[in-house]
XYZ file of C-alpha atoms in Angstrom:
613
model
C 0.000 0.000 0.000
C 1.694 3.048 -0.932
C 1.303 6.306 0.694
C 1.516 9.738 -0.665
C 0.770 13.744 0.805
C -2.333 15.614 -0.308
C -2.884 19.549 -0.348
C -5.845 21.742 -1.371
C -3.308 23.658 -3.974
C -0.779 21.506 -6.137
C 2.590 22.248 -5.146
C 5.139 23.820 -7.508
C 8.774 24.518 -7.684
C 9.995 27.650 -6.961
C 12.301 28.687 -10.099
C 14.132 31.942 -10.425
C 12.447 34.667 -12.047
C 13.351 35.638 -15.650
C 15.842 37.976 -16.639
C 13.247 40.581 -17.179
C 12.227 40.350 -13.937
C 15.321 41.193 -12.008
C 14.756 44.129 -9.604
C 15.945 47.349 -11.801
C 17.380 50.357 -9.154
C 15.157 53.218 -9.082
C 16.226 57.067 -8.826
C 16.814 56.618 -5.297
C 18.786 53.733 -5.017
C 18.482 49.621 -6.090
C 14.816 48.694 -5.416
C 13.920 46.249 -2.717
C 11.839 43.467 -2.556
C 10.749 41.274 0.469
C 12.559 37.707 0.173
C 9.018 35.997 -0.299
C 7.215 38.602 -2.397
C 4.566 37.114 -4.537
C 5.509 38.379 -8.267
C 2.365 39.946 -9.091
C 2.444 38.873 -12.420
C 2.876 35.169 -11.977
C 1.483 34.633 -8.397
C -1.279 36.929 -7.278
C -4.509 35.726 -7.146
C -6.719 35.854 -10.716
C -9.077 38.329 -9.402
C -6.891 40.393 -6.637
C -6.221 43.734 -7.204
C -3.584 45.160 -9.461
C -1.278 46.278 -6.799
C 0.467 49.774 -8.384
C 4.107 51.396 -7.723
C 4.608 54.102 -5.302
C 5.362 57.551 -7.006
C 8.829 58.919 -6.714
C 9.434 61.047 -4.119
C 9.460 64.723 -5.828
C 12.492 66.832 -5.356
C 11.283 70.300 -5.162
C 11.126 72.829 -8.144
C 13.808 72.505 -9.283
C 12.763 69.398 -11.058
C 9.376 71.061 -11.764
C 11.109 73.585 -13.564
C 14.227 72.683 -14.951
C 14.340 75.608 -17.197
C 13.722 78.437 -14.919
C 16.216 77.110 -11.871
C 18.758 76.900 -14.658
C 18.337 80.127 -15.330
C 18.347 80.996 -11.436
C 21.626 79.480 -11.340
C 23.284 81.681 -13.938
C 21.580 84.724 -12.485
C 22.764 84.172 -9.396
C 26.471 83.250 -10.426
C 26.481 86.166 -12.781
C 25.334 88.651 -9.680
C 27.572 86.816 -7.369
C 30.836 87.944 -9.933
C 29.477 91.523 -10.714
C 29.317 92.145 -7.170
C 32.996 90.851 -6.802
C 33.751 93.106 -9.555
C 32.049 96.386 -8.346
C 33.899 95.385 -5.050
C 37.093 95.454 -6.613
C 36.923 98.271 -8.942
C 34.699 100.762 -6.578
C 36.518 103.982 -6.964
C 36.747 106.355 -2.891
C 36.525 109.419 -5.372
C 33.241 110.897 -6.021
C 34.605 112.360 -9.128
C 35.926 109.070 -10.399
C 32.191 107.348 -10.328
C 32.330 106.530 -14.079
C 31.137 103.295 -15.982
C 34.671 103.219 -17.575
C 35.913 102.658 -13.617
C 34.283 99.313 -13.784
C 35.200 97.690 -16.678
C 39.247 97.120 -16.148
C 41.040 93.657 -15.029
C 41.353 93.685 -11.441
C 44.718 92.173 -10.728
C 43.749 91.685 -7.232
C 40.461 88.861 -8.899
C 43.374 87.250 -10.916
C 45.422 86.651 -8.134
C 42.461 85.681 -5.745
C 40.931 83.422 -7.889
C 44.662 81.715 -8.547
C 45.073 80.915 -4.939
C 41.500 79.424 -4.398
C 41.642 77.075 -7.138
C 45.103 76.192 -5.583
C 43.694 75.420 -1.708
C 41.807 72.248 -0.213
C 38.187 72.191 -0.460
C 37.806 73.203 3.606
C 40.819 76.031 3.062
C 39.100 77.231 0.308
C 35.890 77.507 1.454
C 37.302 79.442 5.044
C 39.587 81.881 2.202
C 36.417 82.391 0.193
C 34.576 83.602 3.238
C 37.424 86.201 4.827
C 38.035 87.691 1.212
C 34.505 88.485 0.614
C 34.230 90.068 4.305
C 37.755 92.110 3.424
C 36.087 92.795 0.423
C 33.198 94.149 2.199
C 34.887 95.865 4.799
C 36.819 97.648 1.870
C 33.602 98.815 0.124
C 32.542 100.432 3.442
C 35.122 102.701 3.689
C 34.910 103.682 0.218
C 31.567 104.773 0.866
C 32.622 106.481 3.709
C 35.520 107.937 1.629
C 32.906 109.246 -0.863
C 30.653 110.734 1.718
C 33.114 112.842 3.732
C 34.876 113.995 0.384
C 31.172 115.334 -0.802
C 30.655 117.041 2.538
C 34.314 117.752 4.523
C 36.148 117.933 1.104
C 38.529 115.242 2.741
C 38.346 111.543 2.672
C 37.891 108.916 5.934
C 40.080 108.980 8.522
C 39.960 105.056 9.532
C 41.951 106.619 13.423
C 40.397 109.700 14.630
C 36.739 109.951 12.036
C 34.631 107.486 13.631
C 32.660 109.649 16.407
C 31.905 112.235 13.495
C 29.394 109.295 12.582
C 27.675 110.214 15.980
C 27.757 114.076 15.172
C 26.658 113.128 11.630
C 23.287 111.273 13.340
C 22.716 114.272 15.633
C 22.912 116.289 12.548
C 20.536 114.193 10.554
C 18.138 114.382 14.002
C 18.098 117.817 13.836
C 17.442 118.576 10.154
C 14.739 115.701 9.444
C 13.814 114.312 12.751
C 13.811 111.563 14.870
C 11.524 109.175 13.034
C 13.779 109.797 9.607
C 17.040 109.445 11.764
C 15.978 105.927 12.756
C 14.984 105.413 9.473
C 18.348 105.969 7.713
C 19.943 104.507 10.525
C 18.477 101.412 10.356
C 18.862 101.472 6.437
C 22.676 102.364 7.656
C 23.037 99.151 9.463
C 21.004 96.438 7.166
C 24.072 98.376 4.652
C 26.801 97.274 6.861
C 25.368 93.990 7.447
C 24.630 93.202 3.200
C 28.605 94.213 2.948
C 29.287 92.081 5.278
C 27.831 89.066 4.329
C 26.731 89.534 0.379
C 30.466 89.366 -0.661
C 31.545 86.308 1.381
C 28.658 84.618 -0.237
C 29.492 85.849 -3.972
C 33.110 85.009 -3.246
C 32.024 81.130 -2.001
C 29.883 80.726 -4.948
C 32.740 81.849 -7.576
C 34.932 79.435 -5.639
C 32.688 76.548 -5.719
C 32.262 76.996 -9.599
C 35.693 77.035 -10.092
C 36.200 74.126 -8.527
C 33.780 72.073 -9.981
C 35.046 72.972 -13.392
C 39.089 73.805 -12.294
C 40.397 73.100 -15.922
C 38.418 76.015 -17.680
C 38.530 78.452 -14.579
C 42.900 77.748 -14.668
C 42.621 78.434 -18.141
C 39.885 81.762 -17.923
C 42.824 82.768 -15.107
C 45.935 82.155 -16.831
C 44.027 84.243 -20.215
C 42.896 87.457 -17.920
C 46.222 87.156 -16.067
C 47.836 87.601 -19.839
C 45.968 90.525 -20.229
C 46.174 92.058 -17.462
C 50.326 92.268 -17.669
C 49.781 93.316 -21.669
C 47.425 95.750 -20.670
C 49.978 97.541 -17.694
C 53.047 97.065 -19.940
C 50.982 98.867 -22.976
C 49.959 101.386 -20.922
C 45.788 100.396 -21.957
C 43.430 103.115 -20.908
C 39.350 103.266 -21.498
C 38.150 106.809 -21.060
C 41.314 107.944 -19.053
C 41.228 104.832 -16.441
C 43.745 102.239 -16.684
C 42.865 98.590 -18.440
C 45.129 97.343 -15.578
C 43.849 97.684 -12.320
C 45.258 97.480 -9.024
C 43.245 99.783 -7.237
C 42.149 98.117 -4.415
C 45.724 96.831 -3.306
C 46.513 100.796 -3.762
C 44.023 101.817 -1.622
C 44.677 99.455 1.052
C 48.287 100.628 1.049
C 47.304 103.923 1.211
C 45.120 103.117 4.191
C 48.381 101.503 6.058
C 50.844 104.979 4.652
C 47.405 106.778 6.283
C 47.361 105.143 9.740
C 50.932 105.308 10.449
C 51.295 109.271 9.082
C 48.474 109.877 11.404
C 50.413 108.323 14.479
C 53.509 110.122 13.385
C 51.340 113.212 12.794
C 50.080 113.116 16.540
C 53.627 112.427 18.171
C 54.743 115.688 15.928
C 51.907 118.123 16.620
C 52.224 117.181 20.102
C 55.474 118.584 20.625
C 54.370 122.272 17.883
C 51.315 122.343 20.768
C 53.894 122.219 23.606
C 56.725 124.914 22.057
C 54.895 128.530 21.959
C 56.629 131.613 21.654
C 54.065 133.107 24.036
C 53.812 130.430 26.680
C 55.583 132.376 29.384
C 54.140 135.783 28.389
C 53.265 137.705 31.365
C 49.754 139.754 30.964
C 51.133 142.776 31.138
C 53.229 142.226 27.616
C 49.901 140.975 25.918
C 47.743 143.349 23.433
C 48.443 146.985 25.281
C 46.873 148.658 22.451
C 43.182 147.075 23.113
C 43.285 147.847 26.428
C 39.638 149.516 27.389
C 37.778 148.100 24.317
C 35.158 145.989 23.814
C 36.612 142.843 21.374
C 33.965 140.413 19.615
C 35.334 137.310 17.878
C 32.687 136.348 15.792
C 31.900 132.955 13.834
C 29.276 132.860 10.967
C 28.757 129.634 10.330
C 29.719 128.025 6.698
C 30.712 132.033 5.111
C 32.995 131.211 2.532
C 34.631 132.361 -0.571
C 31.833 131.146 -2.363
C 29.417 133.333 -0.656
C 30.906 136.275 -2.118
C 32.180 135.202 -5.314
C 30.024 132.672 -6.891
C 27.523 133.748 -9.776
C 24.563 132.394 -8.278
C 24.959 133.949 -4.383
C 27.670 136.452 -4.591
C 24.820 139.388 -5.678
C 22.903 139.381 -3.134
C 25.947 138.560 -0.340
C 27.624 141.403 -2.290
C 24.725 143.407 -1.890
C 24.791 143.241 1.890
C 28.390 143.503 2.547
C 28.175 146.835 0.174
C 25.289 148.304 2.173
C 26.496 147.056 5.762
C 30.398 149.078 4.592
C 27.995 152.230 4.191
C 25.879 152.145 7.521
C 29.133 151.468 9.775
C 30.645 154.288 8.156
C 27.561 156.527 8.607
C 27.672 155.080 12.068
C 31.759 156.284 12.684
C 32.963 152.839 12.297
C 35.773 151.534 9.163
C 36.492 148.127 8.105
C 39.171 146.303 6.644
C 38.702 142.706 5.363
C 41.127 139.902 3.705
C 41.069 136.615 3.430
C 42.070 132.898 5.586
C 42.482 129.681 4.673
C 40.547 127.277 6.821
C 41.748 123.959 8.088
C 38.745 122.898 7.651
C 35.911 122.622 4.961
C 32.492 121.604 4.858
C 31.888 121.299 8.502
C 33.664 120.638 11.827
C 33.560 124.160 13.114
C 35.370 123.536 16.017
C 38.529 122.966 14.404
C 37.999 125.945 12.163
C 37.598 127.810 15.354
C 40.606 126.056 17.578
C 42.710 126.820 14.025
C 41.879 130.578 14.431
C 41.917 131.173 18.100
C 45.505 129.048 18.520
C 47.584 129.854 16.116
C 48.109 125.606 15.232
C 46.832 124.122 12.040
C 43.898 121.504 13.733
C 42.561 119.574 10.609
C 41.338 116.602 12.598
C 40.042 115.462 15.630
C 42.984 114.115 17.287
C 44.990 117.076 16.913
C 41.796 119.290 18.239
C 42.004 116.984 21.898
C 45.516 117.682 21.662
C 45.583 121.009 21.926
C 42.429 121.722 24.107
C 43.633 119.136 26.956
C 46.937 121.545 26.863
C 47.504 124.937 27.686
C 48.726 126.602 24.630
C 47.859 130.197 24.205
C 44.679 131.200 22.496
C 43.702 134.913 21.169
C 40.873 134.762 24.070
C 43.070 132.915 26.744
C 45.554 136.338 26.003
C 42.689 138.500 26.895
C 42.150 136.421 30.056
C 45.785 136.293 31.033
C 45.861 139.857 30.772
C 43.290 140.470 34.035
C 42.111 143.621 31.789
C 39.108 141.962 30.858
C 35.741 140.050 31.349
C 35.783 136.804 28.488
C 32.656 135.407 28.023
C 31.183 132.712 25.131
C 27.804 133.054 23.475
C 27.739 129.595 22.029
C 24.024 128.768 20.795
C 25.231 125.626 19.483
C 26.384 124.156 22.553
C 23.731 121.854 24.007
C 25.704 120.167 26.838
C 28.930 120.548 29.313
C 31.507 121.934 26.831
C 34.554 121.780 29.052
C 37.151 123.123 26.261
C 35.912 126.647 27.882
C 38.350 126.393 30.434
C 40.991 126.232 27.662
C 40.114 129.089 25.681
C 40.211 131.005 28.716
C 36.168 132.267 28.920
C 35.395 133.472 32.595
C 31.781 132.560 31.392
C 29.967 130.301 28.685
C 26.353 131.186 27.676
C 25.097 127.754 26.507
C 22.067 127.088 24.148
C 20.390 126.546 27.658
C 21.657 129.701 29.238
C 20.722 132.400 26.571
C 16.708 131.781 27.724
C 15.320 131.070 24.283
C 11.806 129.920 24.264
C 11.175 129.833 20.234
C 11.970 126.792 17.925
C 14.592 125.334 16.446
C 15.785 126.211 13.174
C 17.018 122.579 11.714
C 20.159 122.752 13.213
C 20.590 125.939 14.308
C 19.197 126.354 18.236
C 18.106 129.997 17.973
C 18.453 132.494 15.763
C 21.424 134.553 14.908
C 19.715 137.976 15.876
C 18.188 136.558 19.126
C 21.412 135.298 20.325
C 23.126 138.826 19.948
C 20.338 140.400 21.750
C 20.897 137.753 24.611
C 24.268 138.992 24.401
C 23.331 142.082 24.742
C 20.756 141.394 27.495
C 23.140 139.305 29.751
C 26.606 140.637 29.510
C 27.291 143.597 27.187
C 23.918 145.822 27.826
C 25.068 145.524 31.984
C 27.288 147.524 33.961
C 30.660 146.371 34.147
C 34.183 147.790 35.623
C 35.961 145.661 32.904
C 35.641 145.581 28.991
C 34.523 142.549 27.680
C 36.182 140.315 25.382
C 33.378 138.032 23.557
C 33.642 135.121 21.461
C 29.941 134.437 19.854
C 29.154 131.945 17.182
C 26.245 132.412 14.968
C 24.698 129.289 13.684
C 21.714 130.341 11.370
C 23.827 129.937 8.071
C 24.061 125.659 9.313
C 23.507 123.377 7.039
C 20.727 122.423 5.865
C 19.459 126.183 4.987
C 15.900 125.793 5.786
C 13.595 127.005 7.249
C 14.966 130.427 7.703
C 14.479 133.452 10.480
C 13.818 136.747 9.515
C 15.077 139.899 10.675
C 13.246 141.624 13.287
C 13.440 145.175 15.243
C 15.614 144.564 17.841
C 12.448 145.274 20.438
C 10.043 142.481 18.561
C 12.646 140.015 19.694
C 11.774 138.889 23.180
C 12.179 135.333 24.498
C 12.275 134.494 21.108
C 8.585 132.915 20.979
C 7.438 135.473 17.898
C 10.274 132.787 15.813
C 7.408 130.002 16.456
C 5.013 131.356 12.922
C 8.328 132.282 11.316
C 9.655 129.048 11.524
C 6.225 127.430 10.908
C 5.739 129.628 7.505
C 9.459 128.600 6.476
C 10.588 125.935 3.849
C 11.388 122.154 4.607
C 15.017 120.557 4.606
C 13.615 118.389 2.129
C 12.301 120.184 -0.693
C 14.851 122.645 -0.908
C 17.573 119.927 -0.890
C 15.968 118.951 -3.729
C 17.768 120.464 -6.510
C 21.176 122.066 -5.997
C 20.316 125.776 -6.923
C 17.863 125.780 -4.189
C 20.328 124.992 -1.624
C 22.752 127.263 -2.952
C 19.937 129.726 -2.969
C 19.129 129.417 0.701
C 22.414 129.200 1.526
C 23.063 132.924 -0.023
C 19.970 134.129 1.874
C 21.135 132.635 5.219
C 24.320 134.313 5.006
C 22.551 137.877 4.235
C 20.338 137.259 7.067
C 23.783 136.485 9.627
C 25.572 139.423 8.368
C 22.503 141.614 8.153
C 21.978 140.611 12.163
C 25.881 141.665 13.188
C 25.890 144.478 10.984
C 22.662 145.538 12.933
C 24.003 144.734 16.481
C 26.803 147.232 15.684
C 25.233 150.069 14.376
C 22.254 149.671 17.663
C 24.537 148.685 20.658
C 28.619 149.562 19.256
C 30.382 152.267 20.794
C 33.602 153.891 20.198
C 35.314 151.290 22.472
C 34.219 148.512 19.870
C 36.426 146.272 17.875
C 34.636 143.372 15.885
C 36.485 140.808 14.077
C 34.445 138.556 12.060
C 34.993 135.546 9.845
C 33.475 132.469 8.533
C 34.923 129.123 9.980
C 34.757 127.367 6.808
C 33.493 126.805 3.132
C 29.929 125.017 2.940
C 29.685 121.495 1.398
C 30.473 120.787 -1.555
C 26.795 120.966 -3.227
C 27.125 124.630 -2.095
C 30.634 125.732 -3.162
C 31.109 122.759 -6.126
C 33.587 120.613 -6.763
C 37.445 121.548 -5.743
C 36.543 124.893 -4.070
C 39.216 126.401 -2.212
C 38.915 126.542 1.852
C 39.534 130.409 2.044
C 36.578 132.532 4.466
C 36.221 136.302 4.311
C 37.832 137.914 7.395
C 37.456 141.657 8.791
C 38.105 144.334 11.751
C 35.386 146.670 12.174
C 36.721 149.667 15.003
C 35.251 153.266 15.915
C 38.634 154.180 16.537
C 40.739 154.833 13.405
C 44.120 154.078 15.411
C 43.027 150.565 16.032
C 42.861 149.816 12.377
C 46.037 152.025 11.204
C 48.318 149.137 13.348
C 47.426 146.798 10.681
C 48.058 149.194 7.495
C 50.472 146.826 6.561
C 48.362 143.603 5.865
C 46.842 145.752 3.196
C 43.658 144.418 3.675
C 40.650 146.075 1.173
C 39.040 149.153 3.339
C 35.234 147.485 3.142
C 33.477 144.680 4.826
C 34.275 142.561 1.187
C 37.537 141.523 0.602
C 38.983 142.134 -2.709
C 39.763 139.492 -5.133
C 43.973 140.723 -4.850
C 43.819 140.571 -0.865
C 46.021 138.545 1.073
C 45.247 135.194 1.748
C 46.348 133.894 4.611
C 46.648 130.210 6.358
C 44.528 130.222 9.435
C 46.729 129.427 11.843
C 48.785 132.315 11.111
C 46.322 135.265 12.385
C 47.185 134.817 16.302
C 50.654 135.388 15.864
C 49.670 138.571 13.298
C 46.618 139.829 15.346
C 49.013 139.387 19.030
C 51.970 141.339 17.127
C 50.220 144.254 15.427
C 48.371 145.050 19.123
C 51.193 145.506 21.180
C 52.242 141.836 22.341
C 55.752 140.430 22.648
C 56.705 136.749 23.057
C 58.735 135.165 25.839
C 58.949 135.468 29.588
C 58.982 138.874 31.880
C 62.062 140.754 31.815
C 63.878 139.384 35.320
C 64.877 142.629 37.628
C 68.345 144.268 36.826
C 70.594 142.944 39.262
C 74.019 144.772 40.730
């Protein structure tokens, strides 16, 4: 009897699937099938369902749009290499902001690109990232080389310039207020930051692209390297700038001669501050001639050679100077006017003023805490070593502790908080010109006094930005100054005069009628024969006033009642009006202490010890 096994399905060999059905590997990887899996074409069930594959995973849009992120990609390369370019090639020179500036070889790209496609992936990736920020860094100070060229007529100081950023922000606070401050500052910083960071990432792109196709880039490299040394040895120019261009490694060296001229600069003005002729001069040897009259040093604020002389504002400056000669002489007084050349331009009155009042040439910041932490002899700090007379400062401008008065020698300092001004502002300018004269007037010169005075006031209505305006008023209608509230109301905004350039130079002209129109006035109401004025500007306005390359000369004159104070300085041959001539002398700044101390009497060096027998 034989036995055998039964089943309710016949049993069948397993046998190894056909060629054709050999697991094929997918985009992701081999595909992967369970040891056991049923094929569904030979074992499934005749009525089970069709069992479908799983859709690939998709991969974003780039493969939705082939076409378009191909097109991303060469965008962003090309940006990524302008950028590096503009970096390169960005001129610090206003004047040199031309399209021909930015289409020369770079020879610092060449060399750049030469060493990244020489480093290890991770060494080029960390040089990629510290050129772009170097390139970044770079940018920013030709930007700030192109703003303080436009306005100070001088590039960036990377030593002493950075708190003028500060007085720049109080500037902007006062001309277009707070709200448009934090506005530009905040535009300031996101700047900073896109300099920062945008070139690193331009510079890491351009590296990765090299790499990935090294043969071509070392051959692009080695062809624009040829060039480059054809272009320098053949002496290549497009519109005047060199095919050749090495301007960024210039500028950085410049930037190194800069910061170690500066330190040697400080070390040498250090020891000029320290060696004066008149250090030791007793009082008694200082400016005999003006003893018993009332001296006024007066600033006007931005009254330069422009005001007088350019086509556009000289007329009506002209106008006023000629008319303001006639009522001092109707009035007894003369005048005799030349011309100095600031230290300064633009702005930073102070060290048009320190310049002036010293006798040292102050052109920066450093030099100006130099100097006022010493005690080198001033014009006023004569008149207060004397013991002849009262010195006092009418300094509308001054809107905190100002401790430099102890260095100029004032006995008193009449801040903008002080003078008792209840009107408003004027953009910058605290009060205006005429109301701080009559303050003056009010608080020191109009009162009793067993001394003469010796004044130093700076007017500040002719600040930039020119708008809105005061307007001249009888010297009675001035008051506390609240009848300035619907003049200043009624006046034009910093912004729409700023506009267009013959509006600001326009306002400018009228600002600088209205300051000499107000000291012109003072004199002829409240001068007396014991009055001696000298009056100058501290510096040239910005350049959008004055244009490009003015010169940094101010007008300068001595108004006096009494003719004997104006015959000791015959010889300086000054023109006999409030205008200075276009053939009088010009003089550096720095050299009218020594000239004004001389010509009054004084004589240098220590008293005269006692005979001895």
């Amino acid at each position: 009897m034989s036995h055998f096994t039964r089943s309710d399905q016949p049993t069948q060999e397993k046998q190894a699937p056909p060629a054709g059905d050999l697991p094929q590997d997918g985009p992701n990887g081999p595909a992967e099938h369970a040891p056991d899996a049923p094929d569904t074409d030979r074992d499934a069930a005749p009525n089970a369902p069709t069992v479908r594959a799983a859709p690939l995973p998709d991969r974003g849009w780039r493969d939705r749009h082939p076409a378009l992120a191909r097109t991303a990609a060469w965008t962003t390369t090309a940006l990524a290499a302008a950028l590096v370019l503009v970096t390169l090639l960005l001129p610090n020179d206003p004047n040199r902001l031309t399209p021909a500036e930015f289409i020369r070889i770079p020879v610092e790209g060449i060399t750049g690109a030469a060493l990244l496609l020489l480093l290890p992936q991770t060494a080029r990736r960390v040089a990629a990232v510290l050129a772009g920020v170097v390139l970044g860094l770079l940018t920013l100070l030709d930007l700030l080389d192109i703003g303080f060229i436009e306005v100070l007529g001088r590039g960036f100081n990377v030593v002493f310039d950075w708190v003028l950023l500060g007085d720049g922000a109080s500037f902007l606070q006062d001309s277009i207020g707070r709200t448009g401050t934090i506005g530009v500052e905040i535009a300031a910083v996101l700047l900073v930051l896109a300099l920062l960071v945008l070139p690193a990432l331009a510079v890491v792109r351009l590296s990765n692209l090299m790499a990935r196709h090294a043969t071509r880039a070392a051959g692009t490299t080695l062809v624009l390297g040829t060039a480059w040394v054809l272009s320098a040895a053949l002496g290549l120019q497009i519109a005047g700038a060199p095919v050749a261009s090495r301007s960024t490694s210039d500028l950085v060296q410049a930037r190194m001669d800069g910061v170690s001229a500066t330190l040697k600069d400080e070390r040498a003005f250090a020891k000029e501050a320290a060696s004066d002729p008149y250090h030791h001069t007793p009082g008694n040897r200082l400016l005999p001639a003006l003893r018993g009259k009332d001296v006024i040093f007066t600033f006007i604020e931005s009254y330069g050679r422009s005001a007088v002389q350019d086509k556009l504002m000289a007329p009506g400056v002209d106008a006023t100077l000629a008319k303001g000669t006639e009522r001092l002489r109707a009035a007894g007084y003369s005048a005799r006017s030349g011309w100095l050349t600031s230290a300064t331009y633009g702005g930073s009155s102070w060290l048009g003023h320190s310049t002036f009042l010293s006798g040292l040439w102050i052109d920066n910041q450093q030099r100006y805490r130099t100097v006022t932490a010493g005690d080198h002899l001033t014009l006023t700090s004569a008149f207060k070593r004397t013991g002849a007379w009262r010195t006092v400062g009418i300094m509308p401008g001054v809107t905190k502790s100002w401790p430099e008065a102890k260095f100029y020698g004032l006995d008193h300092v009449y801040d903008s908080r002080e003078l008792g001004y209840k009107g408003p502002k004027f953009s910058w300018s605290t009060m205006p010109d005429q109301y701080s004269l009559a303050a003056f007037e009010r608080l020191e010169h109009g009162k009793p006094h067993h001394k003469p005075l010796m004044s130093e006031i700076i007017l500040t209505s002719s600040h930039n930005p020119w708008a809105p305006l005061p307007k001249t008023l009888g010297w009675d209608k001035v008051g506390d100054g609240s009848v300035y509230n619907s003049i200043e109301k009624a006046g034009k905004r910093p912004v729409d005069v700023w506009q267009q350039t013959d509006k600001v130079r326009t306002e400018y002209g009228k600002s600088i009628q209205y300051s000499l129109n107000s000291l012109i006035s003072y004199v002829e109401k409240y001068g007396n024969k014991n009055t001696v004025l000298v009056f100058l500007g501290d510096h040239q306005p910005v350049a959008k006033v004055s244009g490009d390359h003015a010169s940094r000369d101010v007008p300068v004159a001595i108004v006096a009642h009494d003719p004997d104070v104006l015959k000791r300085i015959s010889d300086w041959h000054w023109t006999p009006s409030l205008n200075p001539g276009h053939k009088a002398p010009v003089w550096r700044m720095d050299t009218f202490r020594d000239r004004f101390l001389k010509a009054y009497g004084s004589h240098p060096g220590p008293a005269t010890p006692p005979a001895t027998h």
